[in-house]
Structures are given as structure tokens and as C-alpha cells.
PDB file of C-alpha atoms in Angstrom:
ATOM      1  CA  UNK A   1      -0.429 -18.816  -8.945  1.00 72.00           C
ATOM      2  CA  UNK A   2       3.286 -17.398  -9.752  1.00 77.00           C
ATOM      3  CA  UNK A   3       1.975 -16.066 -13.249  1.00 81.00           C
ATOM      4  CA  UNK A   4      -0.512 -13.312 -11.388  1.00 85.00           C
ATOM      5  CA  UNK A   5       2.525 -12.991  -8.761  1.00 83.00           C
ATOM      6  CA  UNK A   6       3.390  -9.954 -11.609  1.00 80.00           C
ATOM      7  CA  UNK A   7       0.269  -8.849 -13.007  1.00 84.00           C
ATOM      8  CA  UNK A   8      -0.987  -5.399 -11.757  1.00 82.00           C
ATOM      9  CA  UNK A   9      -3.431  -5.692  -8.783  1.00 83.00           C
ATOM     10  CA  UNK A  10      -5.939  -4.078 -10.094  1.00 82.00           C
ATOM     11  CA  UNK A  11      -5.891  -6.063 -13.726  1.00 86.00           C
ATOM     12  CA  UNK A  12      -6.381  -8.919 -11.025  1.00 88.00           C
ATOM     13  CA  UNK A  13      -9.476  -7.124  -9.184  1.00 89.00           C
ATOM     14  CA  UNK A  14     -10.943  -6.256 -12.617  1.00 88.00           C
ATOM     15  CA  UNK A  15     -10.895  -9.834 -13.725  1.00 89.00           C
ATOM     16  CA  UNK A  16     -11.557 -11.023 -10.162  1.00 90.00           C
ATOM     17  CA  UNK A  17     -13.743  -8.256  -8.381  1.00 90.00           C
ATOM     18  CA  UNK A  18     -13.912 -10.954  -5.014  1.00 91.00           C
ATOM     19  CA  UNK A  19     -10.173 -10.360  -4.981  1.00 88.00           C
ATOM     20  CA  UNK A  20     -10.381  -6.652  -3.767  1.00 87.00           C
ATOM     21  CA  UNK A  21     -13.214  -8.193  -0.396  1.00 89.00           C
ATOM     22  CA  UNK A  22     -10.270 -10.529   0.611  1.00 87.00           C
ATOM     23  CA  UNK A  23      -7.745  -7.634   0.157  1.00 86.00           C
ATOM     24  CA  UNK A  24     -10.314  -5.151   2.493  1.00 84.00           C
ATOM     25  CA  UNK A  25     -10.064  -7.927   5.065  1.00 84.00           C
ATOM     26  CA  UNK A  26      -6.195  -7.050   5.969  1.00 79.00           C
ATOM     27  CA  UNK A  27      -7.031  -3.046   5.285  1.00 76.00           C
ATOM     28  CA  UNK A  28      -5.156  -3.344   1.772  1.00 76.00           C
ATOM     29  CA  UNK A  29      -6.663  -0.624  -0.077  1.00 68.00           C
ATOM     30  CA  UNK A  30      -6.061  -1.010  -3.374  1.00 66.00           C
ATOM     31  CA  UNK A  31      -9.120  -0.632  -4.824  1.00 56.00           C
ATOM     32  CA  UNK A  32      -9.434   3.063  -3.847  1.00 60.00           C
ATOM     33  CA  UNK A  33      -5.918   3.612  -4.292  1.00 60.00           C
ATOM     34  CA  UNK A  34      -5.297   6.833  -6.825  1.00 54.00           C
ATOM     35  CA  UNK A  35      -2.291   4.881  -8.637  1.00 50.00           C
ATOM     36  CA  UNK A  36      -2.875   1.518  -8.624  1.00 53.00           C
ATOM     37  CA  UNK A  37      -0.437  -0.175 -10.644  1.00 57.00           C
ATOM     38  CA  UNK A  38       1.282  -1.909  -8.161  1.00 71.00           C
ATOM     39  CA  UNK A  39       2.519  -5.740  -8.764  1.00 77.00           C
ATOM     40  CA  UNK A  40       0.337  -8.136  -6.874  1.00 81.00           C
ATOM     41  CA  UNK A  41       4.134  -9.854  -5.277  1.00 75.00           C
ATOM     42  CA  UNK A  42       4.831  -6.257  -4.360  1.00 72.00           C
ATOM     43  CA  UNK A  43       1.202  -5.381  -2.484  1.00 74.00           C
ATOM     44  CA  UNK A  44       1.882  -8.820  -0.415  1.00 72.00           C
ATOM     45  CA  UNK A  45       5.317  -7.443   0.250  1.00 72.00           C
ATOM     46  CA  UNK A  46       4.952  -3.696   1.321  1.00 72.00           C
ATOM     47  CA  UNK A  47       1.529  -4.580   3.462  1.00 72.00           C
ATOM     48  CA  UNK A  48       2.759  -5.479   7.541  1.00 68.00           C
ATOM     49  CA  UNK A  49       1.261  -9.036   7.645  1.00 74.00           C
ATOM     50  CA  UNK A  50       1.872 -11.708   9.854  1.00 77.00           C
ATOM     51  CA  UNK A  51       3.076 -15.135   7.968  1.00 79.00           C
ATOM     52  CA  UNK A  52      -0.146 -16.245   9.058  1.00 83.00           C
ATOM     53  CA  UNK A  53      -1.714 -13.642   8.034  1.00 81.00           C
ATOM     54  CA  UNK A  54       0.124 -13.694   4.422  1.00 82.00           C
ATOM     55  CA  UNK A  55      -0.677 -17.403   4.212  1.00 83.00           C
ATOM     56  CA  UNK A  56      -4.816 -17.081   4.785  1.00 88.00           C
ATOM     57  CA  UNK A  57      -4.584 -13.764   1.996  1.00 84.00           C
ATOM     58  CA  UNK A  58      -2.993 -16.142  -0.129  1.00 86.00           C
ATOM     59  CA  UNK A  59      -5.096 -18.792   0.553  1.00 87.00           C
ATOM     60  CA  UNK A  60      -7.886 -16.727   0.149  1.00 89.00           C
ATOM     61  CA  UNK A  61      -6.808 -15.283  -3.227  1.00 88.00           C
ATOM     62  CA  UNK A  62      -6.006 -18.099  -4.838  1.00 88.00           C
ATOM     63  CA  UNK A  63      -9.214 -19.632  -4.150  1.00 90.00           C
ATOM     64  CA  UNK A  64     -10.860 -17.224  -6.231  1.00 91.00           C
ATOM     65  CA  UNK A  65      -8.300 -17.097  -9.179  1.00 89.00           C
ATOM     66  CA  UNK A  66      -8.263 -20.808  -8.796  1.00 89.00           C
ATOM     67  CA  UNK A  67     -12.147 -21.974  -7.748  1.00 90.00           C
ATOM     68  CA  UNK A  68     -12.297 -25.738  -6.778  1.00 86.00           C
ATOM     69  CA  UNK A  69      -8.395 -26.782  -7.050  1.00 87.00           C
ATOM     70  CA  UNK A  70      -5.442 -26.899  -5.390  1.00 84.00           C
ATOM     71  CA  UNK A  71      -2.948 -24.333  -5.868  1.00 81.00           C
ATOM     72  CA  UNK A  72       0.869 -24.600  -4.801  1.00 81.00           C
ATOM     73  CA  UNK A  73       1.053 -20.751  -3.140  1.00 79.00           C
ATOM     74  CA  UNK A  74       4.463 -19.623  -3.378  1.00 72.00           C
ATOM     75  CA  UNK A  75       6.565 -18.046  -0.707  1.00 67.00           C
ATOM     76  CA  UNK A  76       7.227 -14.812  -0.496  1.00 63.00           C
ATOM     77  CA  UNK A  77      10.623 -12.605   0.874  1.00 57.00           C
ATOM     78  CA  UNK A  78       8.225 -11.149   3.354  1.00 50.00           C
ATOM     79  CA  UNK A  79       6.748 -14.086   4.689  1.00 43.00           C
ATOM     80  CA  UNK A  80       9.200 -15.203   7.488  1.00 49.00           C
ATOM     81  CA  UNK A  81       9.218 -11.597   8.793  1.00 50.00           C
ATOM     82  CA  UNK A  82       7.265 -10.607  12.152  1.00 51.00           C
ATOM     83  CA  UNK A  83       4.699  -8.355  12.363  1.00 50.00           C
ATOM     84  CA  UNK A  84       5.173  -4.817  13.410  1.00 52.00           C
ATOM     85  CA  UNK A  85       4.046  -5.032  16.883  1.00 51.00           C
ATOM     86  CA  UNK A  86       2.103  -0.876  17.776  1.00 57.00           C
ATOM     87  CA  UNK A  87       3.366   1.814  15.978  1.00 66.00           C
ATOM     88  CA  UNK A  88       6.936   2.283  16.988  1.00 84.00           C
ATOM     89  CA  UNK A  89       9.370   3.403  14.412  1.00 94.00           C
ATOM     90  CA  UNK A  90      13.067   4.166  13.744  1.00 94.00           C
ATOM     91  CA  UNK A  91      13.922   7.679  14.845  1.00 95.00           C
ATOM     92  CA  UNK A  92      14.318   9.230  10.878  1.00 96.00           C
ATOM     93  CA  UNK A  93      11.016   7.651  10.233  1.00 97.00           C
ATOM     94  CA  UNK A  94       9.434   9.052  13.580  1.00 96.00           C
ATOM     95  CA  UNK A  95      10.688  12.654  12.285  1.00 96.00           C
ATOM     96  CA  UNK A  96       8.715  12.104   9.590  1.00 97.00           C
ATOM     97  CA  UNK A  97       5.509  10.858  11.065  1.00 97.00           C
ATOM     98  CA  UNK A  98       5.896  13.756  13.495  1.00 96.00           C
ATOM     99  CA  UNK A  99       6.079  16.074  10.553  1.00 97.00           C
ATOM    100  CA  UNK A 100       2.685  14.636   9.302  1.00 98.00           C
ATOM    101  CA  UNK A 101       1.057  15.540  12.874  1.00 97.00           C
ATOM    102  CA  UNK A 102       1.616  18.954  11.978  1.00 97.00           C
ATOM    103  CA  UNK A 103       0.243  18.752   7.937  1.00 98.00           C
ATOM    104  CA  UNK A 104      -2.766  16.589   9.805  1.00 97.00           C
ATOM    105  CA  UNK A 105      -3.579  19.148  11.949  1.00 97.00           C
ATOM    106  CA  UNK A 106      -3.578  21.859   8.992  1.00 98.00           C
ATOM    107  CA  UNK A 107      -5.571  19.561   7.002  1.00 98.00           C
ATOM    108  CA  UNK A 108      -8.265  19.672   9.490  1.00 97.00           C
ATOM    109  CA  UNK A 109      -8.401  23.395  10.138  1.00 97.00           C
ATOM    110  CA  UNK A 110      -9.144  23.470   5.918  1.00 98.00           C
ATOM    111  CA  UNK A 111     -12.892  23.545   6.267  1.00 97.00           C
ATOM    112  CA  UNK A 112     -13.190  26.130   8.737  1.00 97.00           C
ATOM    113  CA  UNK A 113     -10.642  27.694   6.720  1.00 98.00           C
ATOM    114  CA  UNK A 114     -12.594  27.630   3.795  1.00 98.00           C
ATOM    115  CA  UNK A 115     -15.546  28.715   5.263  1.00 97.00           C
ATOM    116  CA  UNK A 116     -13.855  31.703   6.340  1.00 97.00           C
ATOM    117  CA  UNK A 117     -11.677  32.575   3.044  1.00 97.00           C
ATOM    118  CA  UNK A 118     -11.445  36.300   2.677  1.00 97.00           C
ATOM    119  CA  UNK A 119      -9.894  38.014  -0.407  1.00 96.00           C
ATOM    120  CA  UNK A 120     -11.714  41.102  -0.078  1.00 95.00           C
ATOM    121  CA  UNK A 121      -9.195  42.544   2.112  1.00 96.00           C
ATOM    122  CA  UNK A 122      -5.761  42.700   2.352  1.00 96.00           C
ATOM    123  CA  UNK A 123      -5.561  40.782   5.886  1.00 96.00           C
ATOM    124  CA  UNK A 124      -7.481  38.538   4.565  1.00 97.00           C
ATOM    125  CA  UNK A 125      -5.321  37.371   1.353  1.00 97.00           C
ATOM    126  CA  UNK A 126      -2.161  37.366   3.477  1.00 97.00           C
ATOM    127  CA  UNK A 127      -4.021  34.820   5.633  1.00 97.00           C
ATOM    128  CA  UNK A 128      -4.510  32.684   2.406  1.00 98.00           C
ATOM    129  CA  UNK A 129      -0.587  33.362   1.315  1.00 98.00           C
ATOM    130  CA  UNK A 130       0.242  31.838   4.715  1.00 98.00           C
ATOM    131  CA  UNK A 131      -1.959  28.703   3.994  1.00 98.00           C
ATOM    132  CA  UNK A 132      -0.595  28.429   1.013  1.00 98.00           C
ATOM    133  CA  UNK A 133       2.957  28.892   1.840  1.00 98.00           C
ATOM    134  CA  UNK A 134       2.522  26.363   4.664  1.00 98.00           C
ATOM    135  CA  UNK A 135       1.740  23.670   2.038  1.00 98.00           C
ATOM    136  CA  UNK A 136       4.440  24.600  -0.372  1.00 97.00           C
ATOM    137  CA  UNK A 137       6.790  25.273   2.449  1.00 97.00           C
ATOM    138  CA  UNK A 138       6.687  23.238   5.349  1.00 97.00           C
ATOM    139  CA  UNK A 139       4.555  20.148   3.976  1.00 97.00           C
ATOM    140  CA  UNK A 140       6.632  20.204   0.042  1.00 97.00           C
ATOM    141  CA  UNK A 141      10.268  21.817   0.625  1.00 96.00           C
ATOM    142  CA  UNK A 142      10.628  20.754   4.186  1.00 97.00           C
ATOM    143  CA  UNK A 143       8.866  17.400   4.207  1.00 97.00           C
ATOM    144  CA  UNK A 144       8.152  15.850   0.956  1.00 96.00           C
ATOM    145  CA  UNK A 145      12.184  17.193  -0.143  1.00 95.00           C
ATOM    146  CA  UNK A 146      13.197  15.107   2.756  1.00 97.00           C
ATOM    147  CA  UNK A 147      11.601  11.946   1.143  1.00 98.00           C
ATOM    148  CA  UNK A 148      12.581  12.549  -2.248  1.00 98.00           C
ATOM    149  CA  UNK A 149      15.659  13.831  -1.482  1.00 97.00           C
ATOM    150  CA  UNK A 150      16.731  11.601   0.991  1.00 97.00           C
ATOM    151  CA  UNK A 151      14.695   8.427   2.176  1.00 98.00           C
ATOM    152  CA  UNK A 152      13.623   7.619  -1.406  1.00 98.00           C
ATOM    153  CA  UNK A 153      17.005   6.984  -2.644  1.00 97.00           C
ATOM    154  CA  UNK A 154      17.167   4.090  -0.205  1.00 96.00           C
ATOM    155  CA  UNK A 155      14.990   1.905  -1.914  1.00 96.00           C
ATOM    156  CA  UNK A 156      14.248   1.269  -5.663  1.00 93.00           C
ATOM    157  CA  UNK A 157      12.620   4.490  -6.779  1.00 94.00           C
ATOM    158  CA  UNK A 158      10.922   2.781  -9.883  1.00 91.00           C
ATOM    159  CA  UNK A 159       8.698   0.559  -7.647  1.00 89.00           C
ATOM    160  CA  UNK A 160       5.143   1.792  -7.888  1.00 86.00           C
ATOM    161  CA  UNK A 161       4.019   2.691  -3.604  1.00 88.00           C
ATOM    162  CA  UNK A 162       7.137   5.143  -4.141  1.00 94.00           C
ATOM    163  CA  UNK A 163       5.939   6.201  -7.117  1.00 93.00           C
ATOM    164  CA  UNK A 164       2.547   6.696  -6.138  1.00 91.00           C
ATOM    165  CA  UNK A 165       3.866   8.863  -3.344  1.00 95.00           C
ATOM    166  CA  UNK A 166       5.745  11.302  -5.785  1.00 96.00           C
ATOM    167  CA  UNK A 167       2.527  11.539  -7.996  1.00 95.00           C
ATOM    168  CA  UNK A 168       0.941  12.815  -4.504  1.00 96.00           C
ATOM    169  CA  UNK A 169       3.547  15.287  -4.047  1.00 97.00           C
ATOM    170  CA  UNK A 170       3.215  16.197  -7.961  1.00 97.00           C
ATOM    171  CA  UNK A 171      -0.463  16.448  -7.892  1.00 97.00           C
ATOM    172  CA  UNK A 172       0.244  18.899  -3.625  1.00 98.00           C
ATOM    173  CA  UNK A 173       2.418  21.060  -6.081  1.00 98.00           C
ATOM    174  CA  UNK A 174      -0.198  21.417  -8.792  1.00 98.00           C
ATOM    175  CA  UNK A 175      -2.733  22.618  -6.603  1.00 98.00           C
ATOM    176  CA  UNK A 176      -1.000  25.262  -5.016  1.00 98.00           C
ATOM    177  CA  UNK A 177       0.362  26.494  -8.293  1.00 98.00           C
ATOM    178  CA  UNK A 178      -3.355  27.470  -9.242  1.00 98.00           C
ATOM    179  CA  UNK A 179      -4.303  28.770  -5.661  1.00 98.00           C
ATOM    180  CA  UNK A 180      -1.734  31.402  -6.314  1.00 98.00           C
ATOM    181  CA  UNK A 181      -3.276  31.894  -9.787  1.00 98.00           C
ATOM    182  CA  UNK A 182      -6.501  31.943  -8.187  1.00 98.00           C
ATOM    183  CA  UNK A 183      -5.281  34.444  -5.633  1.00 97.00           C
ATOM    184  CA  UNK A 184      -4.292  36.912  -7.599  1.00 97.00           C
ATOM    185  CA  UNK A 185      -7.458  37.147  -9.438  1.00 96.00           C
ATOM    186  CA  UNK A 186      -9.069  36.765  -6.256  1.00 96.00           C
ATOM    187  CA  UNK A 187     -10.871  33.555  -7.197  1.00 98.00           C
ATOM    188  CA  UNK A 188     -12.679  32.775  -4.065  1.00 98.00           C
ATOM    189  CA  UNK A 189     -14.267  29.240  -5.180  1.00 98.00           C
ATOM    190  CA  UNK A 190     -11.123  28.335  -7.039  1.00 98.00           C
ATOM    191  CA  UNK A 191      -8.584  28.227  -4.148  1.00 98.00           C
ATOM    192  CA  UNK A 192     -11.773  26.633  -2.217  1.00 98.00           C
ATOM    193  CA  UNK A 193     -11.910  23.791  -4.591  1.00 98.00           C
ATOM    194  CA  UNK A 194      -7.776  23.243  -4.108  1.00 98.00           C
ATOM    195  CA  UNK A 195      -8.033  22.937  -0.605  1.00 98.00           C
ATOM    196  CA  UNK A 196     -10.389  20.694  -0.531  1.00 98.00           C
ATOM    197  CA  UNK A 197      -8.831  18.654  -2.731  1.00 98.00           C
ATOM    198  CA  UNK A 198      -5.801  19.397  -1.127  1.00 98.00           C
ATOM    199  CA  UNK A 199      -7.389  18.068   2.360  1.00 98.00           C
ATOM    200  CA  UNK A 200      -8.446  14.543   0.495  1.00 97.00           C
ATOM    201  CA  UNK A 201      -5.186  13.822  -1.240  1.00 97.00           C
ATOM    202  CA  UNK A 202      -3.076  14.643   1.994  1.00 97.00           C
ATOM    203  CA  UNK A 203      -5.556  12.928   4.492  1.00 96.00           C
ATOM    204  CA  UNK A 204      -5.085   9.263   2.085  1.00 94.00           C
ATOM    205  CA  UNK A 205      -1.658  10.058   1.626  1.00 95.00           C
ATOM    206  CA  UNK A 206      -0.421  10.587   4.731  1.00 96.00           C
ATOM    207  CA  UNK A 207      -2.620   7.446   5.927  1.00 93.00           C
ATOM    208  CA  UNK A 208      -0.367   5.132   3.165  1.00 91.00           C
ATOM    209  CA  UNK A 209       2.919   6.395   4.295  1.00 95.00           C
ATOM    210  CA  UNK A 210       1.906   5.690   8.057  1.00 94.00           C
ATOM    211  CA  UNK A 211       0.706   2.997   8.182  1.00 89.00           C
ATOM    212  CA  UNK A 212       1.891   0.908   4.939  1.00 89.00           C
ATOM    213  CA  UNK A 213       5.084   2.473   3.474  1.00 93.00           C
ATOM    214  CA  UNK A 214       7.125   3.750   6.146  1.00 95.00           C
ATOM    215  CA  UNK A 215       6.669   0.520   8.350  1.00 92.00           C
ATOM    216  CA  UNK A 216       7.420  -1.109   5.277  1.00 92.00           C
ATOM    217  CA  UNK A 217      10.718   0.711   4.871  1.00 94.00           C
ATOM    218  CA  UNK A 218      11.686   0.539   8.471  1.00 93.00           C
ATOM    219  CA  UNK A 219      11.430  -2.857   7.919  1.00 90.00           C
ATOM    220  CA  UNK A 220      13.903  -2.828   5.338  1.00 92.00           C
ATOM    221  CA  UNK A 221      16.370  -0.529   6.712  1.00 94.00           C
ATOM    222  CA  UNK A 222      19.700  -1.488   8.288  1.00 93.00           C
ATOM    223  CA  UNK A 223      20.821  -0.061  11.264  1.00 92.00           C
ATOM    224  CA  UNK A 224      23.554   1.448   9.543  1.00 93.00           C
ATOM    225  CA  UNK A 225      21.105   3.259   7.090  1.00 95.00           C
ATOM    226  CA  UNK A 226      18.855   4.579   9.998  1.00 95.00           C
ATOM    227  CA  UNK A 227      21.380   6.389  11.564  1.00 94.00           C
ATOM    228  CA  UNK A 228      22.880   7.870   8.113  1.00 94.00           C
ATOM    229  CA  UNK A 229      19.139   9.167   7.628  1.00 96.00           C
ATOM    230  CA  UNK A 230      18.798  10.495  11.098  1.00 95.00           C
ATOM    231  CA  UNK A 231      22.211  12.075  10.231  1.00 95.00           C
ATOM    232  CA  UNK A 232      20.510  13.445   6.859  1.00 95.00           C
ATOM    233  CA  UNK A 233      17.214  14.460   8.315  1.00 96.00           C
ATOM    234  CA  UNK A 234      19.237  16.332  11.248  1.00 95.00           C
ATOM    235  CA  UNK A 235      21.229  18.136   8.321  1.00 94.00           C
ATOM    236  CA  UNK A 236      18.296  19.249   6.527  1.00 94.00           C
ATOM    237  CA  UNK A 237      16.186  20.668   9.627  1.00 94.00           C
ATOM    238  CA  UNK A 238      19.419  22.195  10.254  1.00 94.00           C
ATOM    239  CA  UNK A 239      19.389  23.999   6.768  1.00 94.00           C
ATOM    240  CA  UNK A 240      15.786  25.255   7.799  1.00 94.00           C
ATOM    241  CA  UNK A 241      16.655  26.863  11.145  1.00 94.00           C
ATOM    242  CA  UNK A 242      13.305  27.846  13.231  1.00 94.00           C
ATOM    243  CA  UNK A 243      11.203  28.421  10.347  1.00 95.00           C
ATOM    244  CA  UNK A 244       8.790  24.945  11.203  1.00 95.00           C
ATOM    245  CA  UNK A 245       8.555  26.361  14.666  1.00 96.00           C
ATOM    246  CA  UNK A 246       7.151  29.093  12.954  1.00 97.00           C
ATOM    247  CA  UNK A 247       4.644  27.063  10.743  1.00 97.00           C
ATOM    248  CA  UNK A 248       3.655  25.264  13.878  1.00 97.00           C
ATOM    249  CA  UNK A 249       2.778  28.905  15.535  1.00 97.00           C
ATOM    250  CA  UNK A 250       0.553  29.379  12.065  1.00 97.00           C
ATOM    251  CA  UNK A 251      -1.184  26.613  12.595  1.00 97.00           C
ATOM    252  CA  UNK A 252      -1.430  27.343  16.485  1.00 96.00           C
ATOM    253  CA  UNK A 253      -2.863  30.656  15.930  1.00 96.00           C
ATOM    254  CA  UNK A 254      -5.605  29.240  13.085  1.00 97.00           C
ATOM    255  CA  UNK A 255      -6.741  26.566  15.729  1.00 96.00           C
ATOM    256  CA  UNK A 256      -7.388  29.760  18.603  1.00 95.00           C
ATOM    257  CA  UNK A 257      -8.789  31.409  15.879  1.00 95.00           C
ATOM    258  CA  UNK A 258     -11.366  29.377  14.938  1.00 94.00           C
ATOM    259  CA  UNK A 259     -11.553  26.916  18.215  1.00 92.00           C
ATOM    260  CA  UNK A 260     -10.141  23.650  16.656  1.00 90.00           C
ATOM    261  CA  UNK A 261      -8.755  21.126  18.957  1.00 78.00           C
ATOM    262  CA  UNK A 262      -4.938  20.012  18.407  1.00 65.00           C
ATOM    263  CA  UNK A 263      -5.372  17.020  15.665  1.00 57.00           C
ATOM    264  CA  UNK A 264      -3.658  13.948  17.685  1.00 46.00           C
ATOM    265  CA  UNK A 265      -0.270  12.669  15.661  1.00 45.00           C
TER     266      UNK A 265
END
């Protein structure tokens, strides 16, 4: 079983399509994931499984790469770690997660949003400027620089989960580049079709970094590191004064505005 240990997961699920069931068992989603080329040792590794939990995935696997015989499943780094028990984190990585409460509950005003887009007027494009600059603002040169920037340089920025999260930011930074095209044309459906996009790639995203890659990292953190981050992240919300109190009374005034309920972190 070593030899697929370093194949890409999904070469394995397109040889092995039963592969990708056992993987939807433990809420691995790699089959919808927008990257995908992560090492099969590595999507064992990042995911926060039990060692029993690891052992019946392997188990399972390996009965469908290898039908009918027995198969010597290697261990893994990860395998005599605990699980994560709730959702607690380290207080750099709880900034963080905060942070997305505020992008979640942006991404769910979007439809109503939408609905609502008015270029016609000039109160009505400054409204869209603010949306926009709350993307490339708070969620990009607040947020996503603090990653980068910072947290990313802990770990081994070639390994594909990080990657895949910097092709997300990429892809965040795209989009607004052609809403503000789109705006000044006033290109109603075009800025329509970025935020919705923007809504999908943001709601998955924020979803991996949750719930896989940020445990993941915590787990892999020394104490020492956490509280140079915390140090870092403190630094950098320094550098930005009150301006995210200021997105957060944006987003406050679009959910009076059209009656949305405060998205739950």
C-alpha cells in the first residue's frame, strides 16, 4: 500500500471511484475539492482522525486498492495523535476563525445583496464600492495577508491544502478585479455573477480552513510558535487601527437593511 501512500488522491479516486465513498465516510472531501492534488499520505495526515478512525480508513482503502488480500497498512506520523475533542483552538487561530464569522456573515447577506444591486444611482454604486472594498479589504489585506504573510510561513508552503488555500485567495482577488471593471461600466449582471461566485468559493473555503487546516496546524504548532503568532496577529490588527470595526458596522447596517439575522461564527 506504501506505493499509493504518494500518488495524488484523486489519480487514486479515478482509478478507484469506491475510494472517494470511504473518504465521504470521515467528511474528507476530496472529490469536490477545487485543487485536488493533494498526496494520499498527506490527506490522512491533515484530516483530524482518531487512530481508530485512521486505522478503519485505511482498512477500508486498502480493501479496495487491494480486493481479496492482505495488505500490511503502514503507519502514519499522525496516527498516535488524539483527536481534536469540540472546536477549541489556539488563540492566533481563534483570531482567525473569528475573522471568518464576519466574511460568513457577508457571504450570506450576497443574495439579498444581489437582488438589490443598484448602479443606476450614485448611492447605489457606492453601496457596491463598499461590498467590494469589504472583500478586498477586510477579507484579502486584513485576513488572507495575515495567513500568507504570517501563519503560512510556519509550515511548508509547497504542500498542496496550503496551496489550495492561496489559489482561493488568487481566484477572491480575481473576482473583485472585474467587479470594479464591471462597475465602472455599470455591468449589473457581471458584478452579480462575481458575487455569487464569490459567495461559493468563500463558503467551501472557509469550511476547509475550519474545520480541516487550521485544526490541522494547531496541531502542529508549538507553544512557542502560538504565542509568536498571537504576537504577529496582535501587530498586524495593530497596523489596521479601527478600520474592521468599521467593516463590521458595514455589514451591521446591510443586515438592518435588508432584515438578515447575525450569521453564527
Amino acid at each position: 500500500m506504501a506505493e499509493y501512500l504518494n500518488r495524488d488522491i484523486k489519480a487514486i479516486i479515478t482509478e478507484f471511484p469506491a475510494v472517494a465513498d470511504i473518504l465521504g465516510r470521515y467528511d474528507i472531501g476530496c472529490v469536490s475539492c477545487g485543487l485536488g492534488t493533494c498526496l494520499f499520505k498527506d490527506v490522512v495526515a491533515i484530516h483530524d482522525l482518531s487512530a481508530e478512525e485512521e486505522a478503519a480508513l485505511m482498512a477500508g482503502i486498502a480493501g479496495i486498492l487491494y480486493p481479496g488480500r492482505d495488505v500490511v497498512i503502514p503507519a502514519t506520523a499522525r496516527q498516535d495523535r488524539p483527536k481534536t475533542v469540540g472546536t477549541r483552538y489556539s488563540p492566533p487561530l481563534q483570531k482567525l476563525v473569528d475573522e471568518h464569522g464576519l466574511i460568513k456573515r457577508w457571504v450570506a447577506i450576497i443574495p439579498e445583496f444581489i437582488e438589490n444591486l443598484d448602479i443606476a444611482t450614485e448611492a447605489g454604486r457606492q453601496e457596491i464600492r463598499q461590498g467590494i472594498d469589504f472583500i478586498r479589504s477586510f477579507a484579502d489585506k486584513y485576513h488572507h495577508a495575515k495567513e500568507e504573510a504570517i501563519l503560512f510561513k510556519y509550515f511548508d508552503e509547497s504542500l498542496d491544502i496550503i496551496k489550495i488555500m492561496c489559489a482561493d485567495h488568487e481566484n477572491a482577488r480575481a473576482r473583485v478585479r472585474e467587479m470594479l471593471a464591471a462597475l465602472e461600466r455599470q455591468d449589473r449582471e457581471t458584478i452579480a455573477t462575481h458575487l455569487k461566485a464569490y459567495r461559493d468559493l468563500l463558503t467551501e473555503h472557509i469550511k476547509k480552513e475550519d474545520e480541516v487546516l487550521y485544526r490541522w496546524m494547531d496541531r502542529n504548532l508549538s507553544t512557542s510558535q502560538v504565542g509568536k503568532l498571537f504576537a504577529a496577529f496582535s501587530e498586524k490588527d495593530g497596523e489596521f487601527g479601527g478600520a474592521p470595526k468599521n467593516y463590521e458596522d458595514f455589514i451591521i447596517h446591510l443586515e438592518k437593511k435588508y432584515k438578515i439575522m447575525e450569521v453564527s461564527k
